[in-house]
Coordinates of N, CA and C in Angstrom, one line a residue:
X2 N 0.9 -1.3 -0.2 CA 0.0 -0.3 -0.1 C 0.9 1.4 0.2
X3 N 1.8 1.3 0.7 CA 2.8 2.4 0.9 C 3.4 2.6 -0.6
X4 N 3.6 1.6 -1.7 CA 4.2 1.6 -2.9 C 3.4 2.4 -3.8
X5 N 2.1 2.3 -3.3 CA 0.9 3.0 -4.3 C 0.6 4.5 -3.5
X6 N 1.1 4.6 -2.4 CA 0.9 5.9 -2.0 C -0.2 5.7 -1.1
X7 N -0.6 4.8 -0.4 CA -1.9 5.0 0.3 C -1.5 4.3 1.6
X8 N -2.6 4.8 2.7 CA -2.1 4.7 4.1 C -3.4 4.5 4.9
X9 N -3.1 3.7 6.1 CA -4.1 3.3 7.0 C -4.0 4.0 8.2
X10 N -5.1 3.9 8.8 CA -5.4 4.6 10.4 C -5.7 3.5 11.2
X11 N -4.4 3.1 12.0 CA -4.6 1.8 12.5 C -5.8 1.8 13.6
X12 N -5.6 3.2 14.1 CA -7.0 3.6 15.5 C -8.1 3.6 14.9
X13 N -8.6 3.1 13.5 CA -9.7 3.4 13.0 C -10.0 1.7 12.3
X14 N -9.1 1.1 12.3 CA -9.2 -0.3 11.6 C -9.9 -1.2 12.4
X15 N -10.9 -2.1 11.7 CA -11.5 -3.4 12.6 C -11.1 -4.4 11.7
X16 N -11.4 -5.4 12.4 CA -10.7 -6.8 11.7 C -11.8 -7.9 12.3
X17 N -12.2 -9.1 11.1 CA -12.9 -10.1 11.5 C -12.4 -11.3 11.0
X18 N -12.6 -12.4 11.3 CA -12.1 -13.4 11.0 C -13.3 -14.5 10.4
X19 N -13.2 -14.1 8.7 CA -14.7 -14.4 8.1 C -14.5 -16.0 8.1
X20 N -13.6 -16.7 7.5 CA -13.6 -18.2 7.2 C -13.3 -19.2 8.2
X21 N -12.7 -18.6 9.2 CA -12.2 -19.6 10.4 C -13.3 -19.6 11.3
X22 N -13.3 -21.2 11.7 CA -14.5 -21.3 12.6 C -14.2 -20.8 14.1
X23 N -12.8 -21.2 14.4 CA -12.3 -21.1 15.6 C -10.9 -20.6 15.8
X24 N -10.7 -19.8 16.9 CA -9.2 -19.1 16.6 C -8.5 -19.7 17.9
X25 N -7.5 -19.9 18.0 CA -6.5 -20.2 19.2 C -5.4 -19.3 19.4
X26 N -5.3 -18.9 20.7 CA -4.9 -18.2 21.2 C -4.9 -16.7 21.0
X27 N -3.9 -15.9 21.0 CA -4.1 -14.4 20.6 C -4.3 -14.2 19.4
X28 N -5.5 -13.7 18.9 CA -5.6 -13.4 17.5 C -5.6 -11.9 17.0
X29 N -5.2 -11.4 17.9 CA -5.3 -9.9 17.7 C -3.9 -9.4 16.9
X30 N -4.3 -8.2 16.0 CA -3.3 -8.1 14.6 C -2.6 -6.7 15.4
X31 N -1.3 -6.7 15.2 CA -0.6 -5.4 15.3 C -0.1 -4.7 13.9
X32 N -0.6 -3.3 14.0 CA -0.1 -2.5 12.7 C 0.5 -1.6 13.4
X33 N 1.8 -1.1 13.3 CA 2.4 0.3 13.3 C 2.1 0.4 14.9
X34 N 2.5 -0.5 15.5 CA 2.3 -0.5 17.1 C 0.9 -0.6 17.8
X35 N -0.1 -0.4 17.0 CA -1.6 -0.6 17.2 C -1.9 -1.6 17.1
X36 N -3.1 -2.0 18.3 CA -3.5 -3.2 18.3 C -4.7 -3.2 17.6
X37 N -5.1 -4.1 16.9 CA -6.7 -4.2 16.1 C -6.8 -5.4 16.6
X38 N -7.9 -5.4 17.5 CA -8.8 -6.6 17.8 C -9.7 -7.5 16.8
X39 N -9.7 -8.7 16.6 CA -10.5 -9.2 15.9 C -11.9 -9.9 16.6
X40 N -12.9 -9.1 15.9 CA -14.1 -9.0 16.2 C -14.9 -10.2 15.8
X41 N -16.5 -10.6 15.9 CA -17.0 -11.2 16.0 C -17.6 -10.6 14.6
X42 N -17.9 -9.7 14.2 CA -18.5 -9.0 13.1 C -18.0 -7.5 13.1
X43 N -18.0 -7.1 11.5 CA -17.9 -5.5 11.3 C -18.6 -4.9 10.4
X44 N -19.1 -3.9 10.5 CA -20.0 -2.8 9.4 C -19.1 -2.5 8.4
X45 N -19.5 -2.8 7.4 CA -18.9 -2.1 6.1 C -20.0 -1.9 5.3
X46 N -20.4 -0.8 4.9 CA -21.2 0.1 3.9 C -22.1 -0.3 4.2
X47 N -22.6 -0.3 5.4 CA -23.9 -0.7 5.9 C -24.4 -2.2 6.0
X48 N -23.3 -2.9 5.7 CA -23.5 -4.7 5.7 C -22.6 -5.2 6.8
X49 N -23.3 -5.9 7.6 CA -22.4 -6.4 8.6 C -22.0 -8.0 8.3
X50 N -20.6 -7.7 8.6 CA -20.0 -8.9 8.0 C -19.7 -9.8 9.1
X51 N -19.7 -11.1 9.3 CA -19.8 -11.6 10.3 C -19.1 -13.2 9.9
X52 N -18.7 -13.8 11.1 CA -17.9 -15.1 10.9 C -18.6 -16.1 10.1
X53 N -18.0 -16.7 8.9 CA -18.8 -17.6 8.2 C -20.1 -17.1 7.5
X54 N -20.1 -15.6 7.2 CA -21.0 -15.0 6.3 C -22.3 -15.4 6.2
X55 N -22.6 -15.7 7.5 CA -24.3 -16.3 7.3 C -25.1 -15.3 7.3
X56 N -25.2 -14.2 7.6 CA -26.0 -13.0 7.7 C -27.0 -12.6 8.5
X57 N -26.9 -13.6 9.4 CA -27.6 -13.8 10.6 C -27.6 -12.3 11.6
X58 N -26.4 -11.7 11.5 CA -26.2 -10.5 12.5 C -26.9 -9.6 11.7
X59 N -26.6 -9.1 10.4 CA -27.1 -8.0 9.6 C -28.7 -8.2 9.7
X60 N -29.3 -9.5 9.4 CA -30.7 -9.3 9.1 C -31.2 -9.1 10.6
X61 N -30.9 -9.5 11.6 CA -31.4 -9.2 13.1 C -31.4 -7.8 13.2
X62 N -30.3 -7.2 12.9 CA -30.1 -5.6 13.0 C -31.2 -4.8 12.0
X63 N -31.3 -5.4 10.8 CA -32.0 -4.6 10.1 C -33.6 -5.0 10.1
X64 N -33.8 -5.9 10.4 CA -35.2 -6.1 11.3 C -35.5 -5.6 12.3
X65 N -34.9 -5.3 13.2 CA -35.2 -4.5 14.5 C -35.3 -3.2 14.1
X66 N -34.5 -2.4 13.4 CA -34.4 -1.0 12.8 C -35.9 -0.7 12.2
X67 N -36.2 -2.0 11.0 CA -37.5 -1.9 10.1 C -38.6 -2.1 11.2
X68 N -38.5 -2.8 12.3 CA -39.5 -2.7 13.4 C -40.0 -1.8 14.1
X69 N -38.8 -1.1 14.3 CA -39.2 0.3 14.9 C -39.7 1.2 14.2
X70 N -39.3 1.4 12.8 CA -39.7 2.4 11.7 C -41.3 1.9 11.7
X71 N -41.4 0.7 11.4 CA -43.0 0.1 11.0 C -44.2 0.7 12.3
X72 N -43.1 0.4 13.5 CA -44.2 0.6 14.7 C -44.4 2.3 14.9
X73 N -43.4 2.9 14.8 CA -43.5 4.4 14.7 C -44.5 5.0 13.4
X74 N -44.5 4.6 12.3 CA -45.5 4.8 11.3 C -46.8 4.7 11.5
X75 N -47.0 3.5 12.2 CA -48.2 2.9 12.3 C -49.0 3.8 13.3
X76 N -48.2 4.5 14.2 CA -49.0 5.1 15.3 C -49.6 6.6 14.6
X77 N -49.2 6.9 13.6 CA -49.8 8.1 13.0 C -50.4 7.7 12.0
X78 N -51.1 6.3 11.5 CA -51.7 6.1 10.6 C -53.2 5.4 11.3
X79 N -54.1 6.1 11.9 CA -55.2 5.4 12.2 C -56.2 4.5 11.1
X80 N -56.6 3.3 11.8 CA -57.3 2.6 10.8 C -58.5 3.1 10.1
X81 N -59.2 4.0 10.7 CA -60.2 4.2 9.9 C -60.4 5.5 9.5
X82 N -59.1 6.5 9.3 CA -59.4 7.7 8.5 C -57.9 8.1 8.6
X83 N -57.6 9.0 7.9 CA -56.4 9.7 7.5 C -55.8 9.4 6.2
X84 N -54.5 9.0 6.0 CA -53.9 8.8 4.9 C -54.6 7.9 3.9
X85 N -54.6 8.1 2.6 CA -55.0 7.2 1.7 C -54.2 5.9 1.6
X86 N -54.8 5.2 0.5 CA -53.8 3.8 0.3 C -52.5 4.0 -0.4
X87 N -52.4 5.2 -1.4 CA -51.2 5.5 -1.7 C -50.2 5.9 -0.9
X88 N -50.9 7.1 -0.1 CA -49.7 7.3 1.0 C -49.4 6.1 2.2
X89 N -50.3 5.4 2.3 CA -50.1 4.3 3.1 C -48.9 3.5 2.5
X90 N -49.1 3.2 1.5 CA -48.0 2.2 0.5 C -46.9 2.8 0.6
X91 N -46.9 4.3 0.6 CA -45.5 4.8 0.3 C -44.5 4.9 1.5
X92 N -45.2 4.9 2.5 CA -44.5 5.1 4.2 C -44.4 3.4 4.4
X93 N -45.3 2.4 3.9 CA -44.9 1.2 4.1 C -43.3 0.8 3.5
X94 N -43.3 1.3 2.3 CA -42.0 1.2 1.5 C -40.9 1.5 2.0
X95 N -40.8 2.7 3.2 CA -39.7 2.8 3.9 C -39.2 1.5 4.7
X96 N -40.2 0.6 5.4 CA -39.4 -0.1 6.4 C -39.3 -1.4 5.4
X97 N -39.5 -1.8 4.3 CA -39.5 -2.4 3.1 C -37.9 -2.2 3.0
X98 N -37.6 -1.0 2.6 CA -36.1 -0.8 1.9 C -35.1 -1.0 3.0
X99 N -35.5 -0.6 4.4 CA -34.8 -0.9 5.4 C -34.3 -2.6 5.5
X100 N -35.5 -3.1 5.8 CA -35.2 -4.6 5.9 C -34.8 -5.3 4.8
X101 N -35.0 -4.8 3.7 CA -34.2 -5.7 2.3 C -32.8 -5.0 1.9
X102 N -32.4 -4.2 2.6 CA -31.1 -3.7 2.0 C -30.1 -4.8 2.3
X103 N -29.3 -4.7 1.1 CA -28.4 -5.7 0.4 C -28.8 -7.4 0.7
X104 N -30.1 -7.2 0.2 CA -30.9 -8.8 0.4 C -30.1 -9.6 -0.4
X105 N -29.4 -9.2 -2.1 CA -28.7 -10.5 -2.5 C -27.4 -10.7 -1.6
X106 N -26.9 -10.3 -0.8 CA -26.0 -10.9 0.2 C -26.5 -11.7 1.0
X107 N -27.2 -11.4 1.8 CA -27.7 -12.2 3.0 C -28.6 -13.3 2.6
X108 N -29.5 -13.2 1.7 CA -30.8 -13.8 1.6 C -30.7 -15.4 1.2
X109 N -29.4 -15.6 0.4 CA -29.4 -16.9 0.1 C -29.2 -17.9 1.3
X110 N -28.2 -17.5 2.6 CA -27.9 -18.1 3.5 C -28.9 -18.0 4.7
X111 N -29.2 -16.8 5.1 CA -30.4 -16.4 6.1 C -31.4 -16.9 6.1
X112 N -32.3 -16.7 4.7 CA -33.5 -17.6 4.4 C -33.5 -18.8 4.5
X113 N -32.7 -19.7 4.7 CA -32.6 -21.1 4.8 C -33.7 -21.1 6.0
X114 N -33.4 -20.6 7.3 CA -33.9 -20.7 8.4 C -35.5 -20.3 8.6
X115 N -36.3 -20.9 8.8 CA -37.7 -20.2 8.9 C -37.9 -19.3 9.8
X116 N -37.0 -19.3 10.9 CA -36.8 -18.2 12.1 C -37.1 -16.7 11.3
X117 N -36.0 -16.6 10.3 CA -35.9 -15.1 9.8 C -37.0 -15.1 8.7
X118 N -37.6 -15.9 8.3 CA -38.6 -15.7 7.4 C -39.8 -15.5 8.1
X119 N -40.3 -16.2 9.2 CA -41.2 -15.5 10.4 C -40.9 -14.0 10.8
X120 N -39.6 -13.7 11.3 CA -39.5 -12.3 11.6 C -39.9 -11.3 10.5
X121 N -39.5 -11.8 9.0 CA -39.8 -10.8 8.3 C -41.4 -10.9 8.1
X122 N -42.2 -11.7 8.1 CA -43.3 -11.6 8.2 C -44.2 -10.7 9.0
X123 N -43.9 -11.1 10.6 CA -44.3 -10.3 11.4 C -44.0 -9.0 11.3
X124 N -42.6 -8.3 10.9 CA -42.3 -7.3 10.6 C -43.4 -6.6 9.7
X125 N -43.2 -7.1 8.7 CA -44.4 -6.7 7.3 C -45.6 -6.5 7.5
X126 N -46.1 -7.6 8.4 CA -47.5 -7.5 9.0 C -48.0 -5.9 9.3
X127 N -47.2 -5.4 10.1 CA -47.4 -4.1 11.0 C -48.1 -3.4 9.9
X128 N -47.5 -3.4 9.0 CA -47.8 -2.4 7.8 C -48.9 -2.8 7.0
X129 N -48.9 -4.3 6.5 CA -50.0 -4.5 5.9 C -51.3 -4.2 6.3
X130 N -51.4 -4.0 7.5 CA -52.6 -4.1 8.6 C -53.1 -2.5 8.4
X131 N -52.1 -1.7 8.3 CA -52.2 -0.2 8.3 C -52.7 0.0 6.6
X132 N -52.1 -0.7 5.7 CA -52.5 -0.5 4.3 C -54.0 -1.1 4.0
X133 N -54.5 -2.1 4.7 CA -55.6 -2.5 4.4 C -56.6 -1.9 5.1
X134 N -56.2 -1.5 6.4 CA -57.2 -0.8 7.7 C -57.8 -1.8 8.1
X135 N -57.3 -3.3 8.2 CA -57.9 -4.8 8.5 C -58.0 -4.5 10.0
X136 N -58.2 -5.6 10.7 CA -58.0 -5.7 12.1 C -57.4 -6.8 12.6
X137 N -56.8 -6.8 13.8 CA -55.7 -7.7 13.7 C -55.9 -9.3 13.8
X138 N -57.3 -9.6 13.9 CA -57.7 -10.9 13.8 C -57.5 -11.4 12.5
X139 N -57.2 -10.5 11.7 CA -56.7 -11.0 10.1 C -55.5 -11.8 10.2
X140 N -55.5 -13.0 9.3 CA -54.1 -13.8 8.9 C -53.5 -12.6 8.3
X141 N -52.0 -13.1 8.6 CA -50.7 -12.5 8.0 C -50.7 -12.6 6.4
X142 N -51.2 -13.7 6.0 CA -51.3 -14.3 4.4 C -52.5 -13.5 3.7
X143 N -53.5 -13.2 4.2 CA -54.8 -12.6 4.0 C -54.5 -11.2 3.8
X144 N -54.0 -10.4 5.0 CA -53.2 -9.3 4.9 C -52.4 -8.9 3.8
X145 N -51.7 -9.5 3.4 CA -50.5 -9.6 2.2 C -51.3 -9.5 1.2
X146 N -52.1 -10.3 0.7 CA -53.0 -10.4 -0.4 C -53.6 -9.0 -0.6
X147 N -54.3 -8.8 0.7 CA -55.5 -7.8 0.2 C -54.3 -6.1 0.1
X148 N -53.5 -6.4 0.8 CA -52.5 -5.0 0.4 C -51.8 -5.1 -0.7
X149 N -52.0 -6.2 -1.3 CA -50.9 -6.7 -2.7 C -49.6 -6.1 -2.6
X150 N -49.0 -6.8 -1.5 CA -47.7 -6.4 -1.1 C -46.9 -7.9 -0.9
X151 N -45.9 -8.2 -1.8 CA -45.3 -9.2 -2.0 C -44.5 -9.5 -0.5
X152 N -44.6 -10.9 0.0 CA -43.8 -11.5 1.2 C -42.5 -10.8 0.9
X153 N -41.9 -10.1 2.1 CA -40.5 -9.9 1.8 C -39.5 -11.1 1.8
X154 N -39.8 -12.0 2.2 CA -39.0 -13.2 2.1 C -38.9 -13.6 0.5
X155 N -39.9 -13.5 0.2 CA -40.1 -13.6 -1.5 C -39.2 -13.0 -2.4
X156 N -39.5 -11.6 -2.1 CA -38.3 -10.3 -2.5 C -37.2 -10.4 -2.2
X157 N -36.9 -10.7 -1.4 CA -35.4 -10.9 -1.0 C -34.5 -11.9 -1.9
X158 N -35.1 -13.0 -1.9 CA -35.0 -14.3 -2.8 C -34.9 -13.7 -4.3
X159 N -36.0 -12.7 -4.5 CA -36.0 -12.5 -6.0 C -35.2 -11.6 -6.6
X160 N -34.4 -10.5 -5.2 CA -33.7 -9.8 -5.6 C -32.3 -10.3 -5.9
X161 N -32.0 -11.3 -4.9 CA -30.6 -12.1 -5.1 C -31.0 -13.1 -6.7
X162 N -31.8 -13.2 -6.7 CA -31.7 -14.0 -8.4 C -31.7 -13.1 -9.4
X163 N -32.2 -11.9 -9.3 CA -32.2 -11.0 -10.2 C -30.5 -10.4 -10.2
X164 N -29.8 -10.5 -9.0 CA -28.5 -10.3 -9.1 C -27.9 -10.9 -10.0
X165 N -27.9 -12.4 -9.3 CA -27.3 -13.3 -10.0 C -27.5 -13.5 -11.6
X166 N -28.9 -13.0 -12.1 CA -28.9 -13.0 -13.5 C -28.3 -11.9 -14.0
X167 N -28.3 -10.6 -13.4 CA -27.5 -9.5 -13.9 C -26.0 -9.8 -14.0
X168 N -25.1 -10.7 -13.3 CA -23.7 -11.0 -13.2 C -23.8 -12.0 -14.3
X169 N -24.8 -13.0 -14.9 CA -24.5 -13.9 -15.7 C -24.7 -13.3 -17.3
X170 N -25.6 -12.2 -17.2 CA -25.7 -11.9 -18.6 C -24.8 -10.2 -18.7
X171 N -24.2 -10.0 -17.8 CA -23.0 -8.9 -17.9 C -22.2 -9.3 -18.8
X172 N -21.5 -10.8 -19.1 CA -20.5 -11.5 -19.8 C -20.8 -11.8 -21.3
X173 N -22.3 -11.2 -21.3 CA -22.6 -11.2 -22.9 C -22.8 -9.7 -23.3
X174 N -22.8 -9.9 -24.5 CA -22.8 -8.6 -25.4 C -23.7 -8.0 -26.2
X175 N -24.0 -7.0 -26.8 CA -24.9 -6.3 -27.7 C -26.2 -6.7 -27.6
X176 N -27.2 -6.8 -28.5 CA -28.6 -6.7 -28.2 C -29.0 -8.2 -27.7
X177 N -28.7 -9.1 -27.9 CA -28.8 -10.4 -27.0 C -28.7 -10.4 -25.7
X178 N -27.9 -9.5 -25.0 CA -27.7 -9.3 -23.7 C -29.1 -8.6 -23.4
X179 N -29.4 -7.7 -24.3 CA -30.6 -6.9 -23.3 C -32.0 -7.4 -23.4
X180 N -32.2 -8.6 -24.8 CA -33.3 -9.4 -24.9 C -33.2 -10.4 -23.4
X181 N -32.2 -10.9 -23.5 CA -31.7 -12.0 -22.2 C -32.0 -11.1 -20.9
X182 N -31.5 -10.4 -20.9 CA -31.9 -9.2 -19.7 C -33.3 -9.0 -19.1
X183 N -34.3 -8.8 -20.4 CA -35.6 -9.0 -19.9 C -36.2 -9.9 -19.9
X184 N -36.1 -10.9 -20.6 CA -36.7 -12.3 -20.5 C -36.2 -12.9 -19.1
X185 N -35.2 -12.7 -18.7 CA -34.8 -13.2 -17.3 C -35.2 -12.5 -16.1
X186 N -35.7 -11.2 -16.4 CA -36.1 -10.3 -15.1 C -37.8 -10.8 -15.2
X187 N -38.4 -10.9 -16.3 CA -39.8 -11.3 -16.1 C -40.2 -12.7 -15.9
X188 N -39.1 -13.6 -16.0 CA -39.4 -15.0 -15.6 C -39.0 -15.3 -14.2
X189 N -37.8 -14.3 -13.7 CA -38.1 -14.5 -12.3 C -39.2 -13.7 -11.5
X190 N -39.8 -12.9 -12.2 CA -40.8 -12.1 -11.5 C -42.2 -12.9 -11.1
X191 N -42.3 -13.6 -12.3 CA -43.4 -14.6 -12.7 C -43.2 -15.6 -11.5
X192 N -42.2 -16.1 -11.4 CA -41.5 -17.1 -10.3 C -42.1 -16.7 -8.9
X193 N -41.6 -15.6 -8.7 CA -42.1 -14.9 -7.6 C -43.7 -14.8 -7.1
X194 N -44.3 -14.7 -8.1 CA -45.9 -14.7 -8.1 C -46.1 -16.0 -7.7
X195 N -45.7 -17.0 -8.4 CA -46.1 -18.5 -8.4 C -45.8 -18.9 -7.0
X196 N -44.3 -18.4 -6.5 CA -44.1 -19.2 -5.1 C -45.2 -18.6 -4.1
X197 N -45.7 -17.2 -4.1 CA -46.7 -16.7 -3.4 C -48.0 -17.4 -3.5
X198 N -48.3 -17.8 -4.7 CA -49.8 -18.4 -4.8 C -49.6 -19.6 -4.1
X199 N -48.2 -20.6 -4.4 CA -48.0 -21.9 -3.9 C -48.0 -21.5 -2.1
X200 N -47.5 -20.5 -2.0 CA -47.6 -20.3 -0.3 C -48.4 -20.1 0.4
X201 N -49.8 -19.6 -0.3 CA -51.0 -19.3 0.3 C -51.8 -20.2 0.0
X202 N -51.6 -20.9 -0.9 CA -52.2 -22.8 -1.1 C -52.0 -23.5 0.2
X203 N -50.8 -23.4 0.3 CA -50.1 -24.5 1.6 C -50.9 -24.1 3.0
X204 N -51.1 -22.8 2.8 CA -51.6 -22.0 4.4 C -53.2 -22.7 4.1
X205 N -53.5 -22.2 3.3 CA -54.9 -22.5 3.3 C -55.3 -24.3 3.7
X206 N -54.3 -24.9 3.0 CA -54.4 -26.6 3.2 C -54.4 -27.0 4.8
X207 N -53.2 -26.5 4.9 CA -52.8 -26.8 6.3 C -53.6 -26.4 7.5
X208 N -54.3 -25.0 7.3 CA -54.8 -24.5 8.5 C -56.1 -25.5 8.8
X209 N -56.7 -25.6 10.0 CA -58.0 -26.2 10.4 C -59.0 -25.2 10.2
X210 N -59.6 -24.9 9.4 CA -60.8 -24.0 9.3 C -62.3 -24.3 9.9
X211 N -62.5 -23.4 11.2 CA -63.6 -23.8 12.1 C -64.9 -23.1 11.7
X212 N -65.9 -23.4 12.1 CA -67.1 -22.6 11.5 C -67.1 -21.3 11.5
X213 N -66.6 -20.8 12.8 CA -66.3 -19.4 13.0 C -65.1 -18.8 12.6
X214 N -64.3 -19.4 11.9 CA -63.2 -18.8 11.5 C -63.0 -18.3 9.8
X215 N -64.0 -18.5 9.2 CA -64.0 -18.2 7.6 C -63.5 -16.7 7.4
X216 N -63.7 -15.6 8.5 CA -63.6 -14.3 8.3 C -62.1 -13.9 8.2
X217 N -61.2 -14.9 8.8 CA -59.8 -14.5 9.1 C -59.3 -14.6 8.0
X218 N -59.8 -15.0 6.6 CA -58.8 -14.9 5.3 C -59.2 -16.3 4.8
X219 N -60.1 -16.9 4.7 CA -60.4 -18.2 4.0 C -60.8 -17.5 2.4
X220 N -61.5 -16.5 2.4 CA -62.1 -16.1 1.2 C -61.4 -15.3 0.3
X221 N -60.6 -14.6 1.3 CA -59.3 -13.9 0.5 C -58.5 -14.9 -0.1
X222 N -58.1 -15.7 0.5 CA -56.9 -16.6 -0.1 C -57.6 -17.5 -0.8
X223 N -58.9 -17.6 -1.1 CA -59.5 -18.5 -2.4 C -59.7 -17.3 -3.3
X224 N -59.5 -16.0 -3.1 CA -59.8 -15.2 -4.4 C -58.5 -14.9 -5.7
X225 N -58.4 -14.8 -6.7 CA -57.6 -14.6 -7.4 C -56.4 -13.6 -6.8
X226 N -55.0 -14.2 -7.1 CA -53.9 -13.7 -6.2 C -53.5 -12.5 -7.5
X227 N -53.0 -11.1 -6.9 CA -52.2 -10.4 -7.9 C -51.4 -11.2 -8.8
X228 N -51.3 -10.8 -10.1 CA -50.2 -11.1 -11.0 C -49.1 -10.2 -11.2
X229 N -48.1 -10.7 -12.0 CA -47.0 -10.0 -12.0 C -47.2 -8.6 -12.5
X230 N -48.3 -8.2 -13.5 CA -48.3 -7.1 -14.2 C -49.0 -5.8 -12.6
X231 N -49.8 -6.7 -11.8 CA -50.6 -5.8 -10.7 C -49.4 -5.5 -9.6
X232 N -48.1 -6.3 -9.5 CA -47.1 -6.1 -8.6 C -46.2 -5.2 -9.2
X233 N -46.0 -5.1 -10.4 CA -45.5 -3.8 -10.9 C -45.8 -2.1 -10.8
X234 N -47.0 -2.1 -10.5 CA -47.7 -0.9 -10.1 C -47.7 -0.7 -8.5
X235 N -47.2 -1.6 -7.7 CA -47.6 -1.6 -6.1 C -46.4 -1.8 -5.3
X236 N -45.4 -2.1 -6.1 CA -44.1 -2.3 -5.2 C -42.8 -1.4 -6.2
X237 N -41.7 -1.5 -5.2 CA -40.4 -1.2 -6.3 C -40.0 -2.4 -7.1
X238 N -39.9 -2.1 -8.2 CA -39.1 -3.2 -8.9 C -37.8 -2.9 -9.0
X239 N -37.0 -4.2 -9.1 CA -35.3 -4.4 -8.9 C -35.1 -4.9 -10.6
X240 N -35.2 -3.9 -11.4 CA -34.9 -4.2 -13.1 C -33.4 -4.5 -13.4
X241 N -33.3 -5.3 -14.3 CA -32.1 -5.7 -14.8 C -31.9 -4.8 -15.9
X242 N -30.6 -4.2 -15.8 CA -30.5 -3.3 -16.8 C -28.9 -3.5 -17.4

C-alpha cells in the first residue's frame, strides 16, 4: 500500500475472521504499534459481515430497525381515517427498504432458516394491516393479499436471483444481452408470484378452518392472487439493465 501511496489509520481499523470457525490463542493484529482486535462482526457500507458470512447478525439488526420504523409509522396511521392507500403504501416502502437492504448478499444463507422468514412476516404484517385498514384478527397471508404486497422473504429471494442473473448476462454483449435481461427478469418476477400463490395454497390447506374462522382470510386466500403486472404498480421493482 505504501508503494501506491496509500495509508491506513490503525486506530480506525477493525478486523474479523470470516472463514475460520475457531481461533487459537491471541488473534489480535499488530499494525504500526497499534493493536487491532479481531471482532465477531464488523460493519462495512451498511452491511454487517460476520464469521462464516451467514448474514444472521445483519438481518437481525435490519429487522430490529425496520420494526421500530414500522411501529412508529403505524402510530400516525389511524385505521379508520387519515392517509390514503397510496400514502400508506409509500410509507410502508420505507420499512421494506430498511429490511431488504443488501438482500442479494444475505438472502441465500439467512432465508434457509424459518426463524428469519417468520420475523420478516411479522414486521411486514404491521404495515400490511395499516394499508388494508384491517383488524388484527386477520391472518398475515390474508393481509398481504389484500395489501397487494409481496412477502419480503420472496422479495429478498427475487432480488438475489436478479443479481445473479445480472452477473450472468454482464458477460454477454450487444442486443442479445438486452433481450436476455428482459426475459430473465420477467421469468424471475413470474416465479415470485407463483411462489406466493403456492405459499398461500399451503397455508389454506394446512390450517384447520372452523365454522367461525372464515372471516380471518379463507375467502381472501381463495380469491385470485395479484399477477406480475399488478405487482409492477404496487411495489418497487428491481430491474435488470
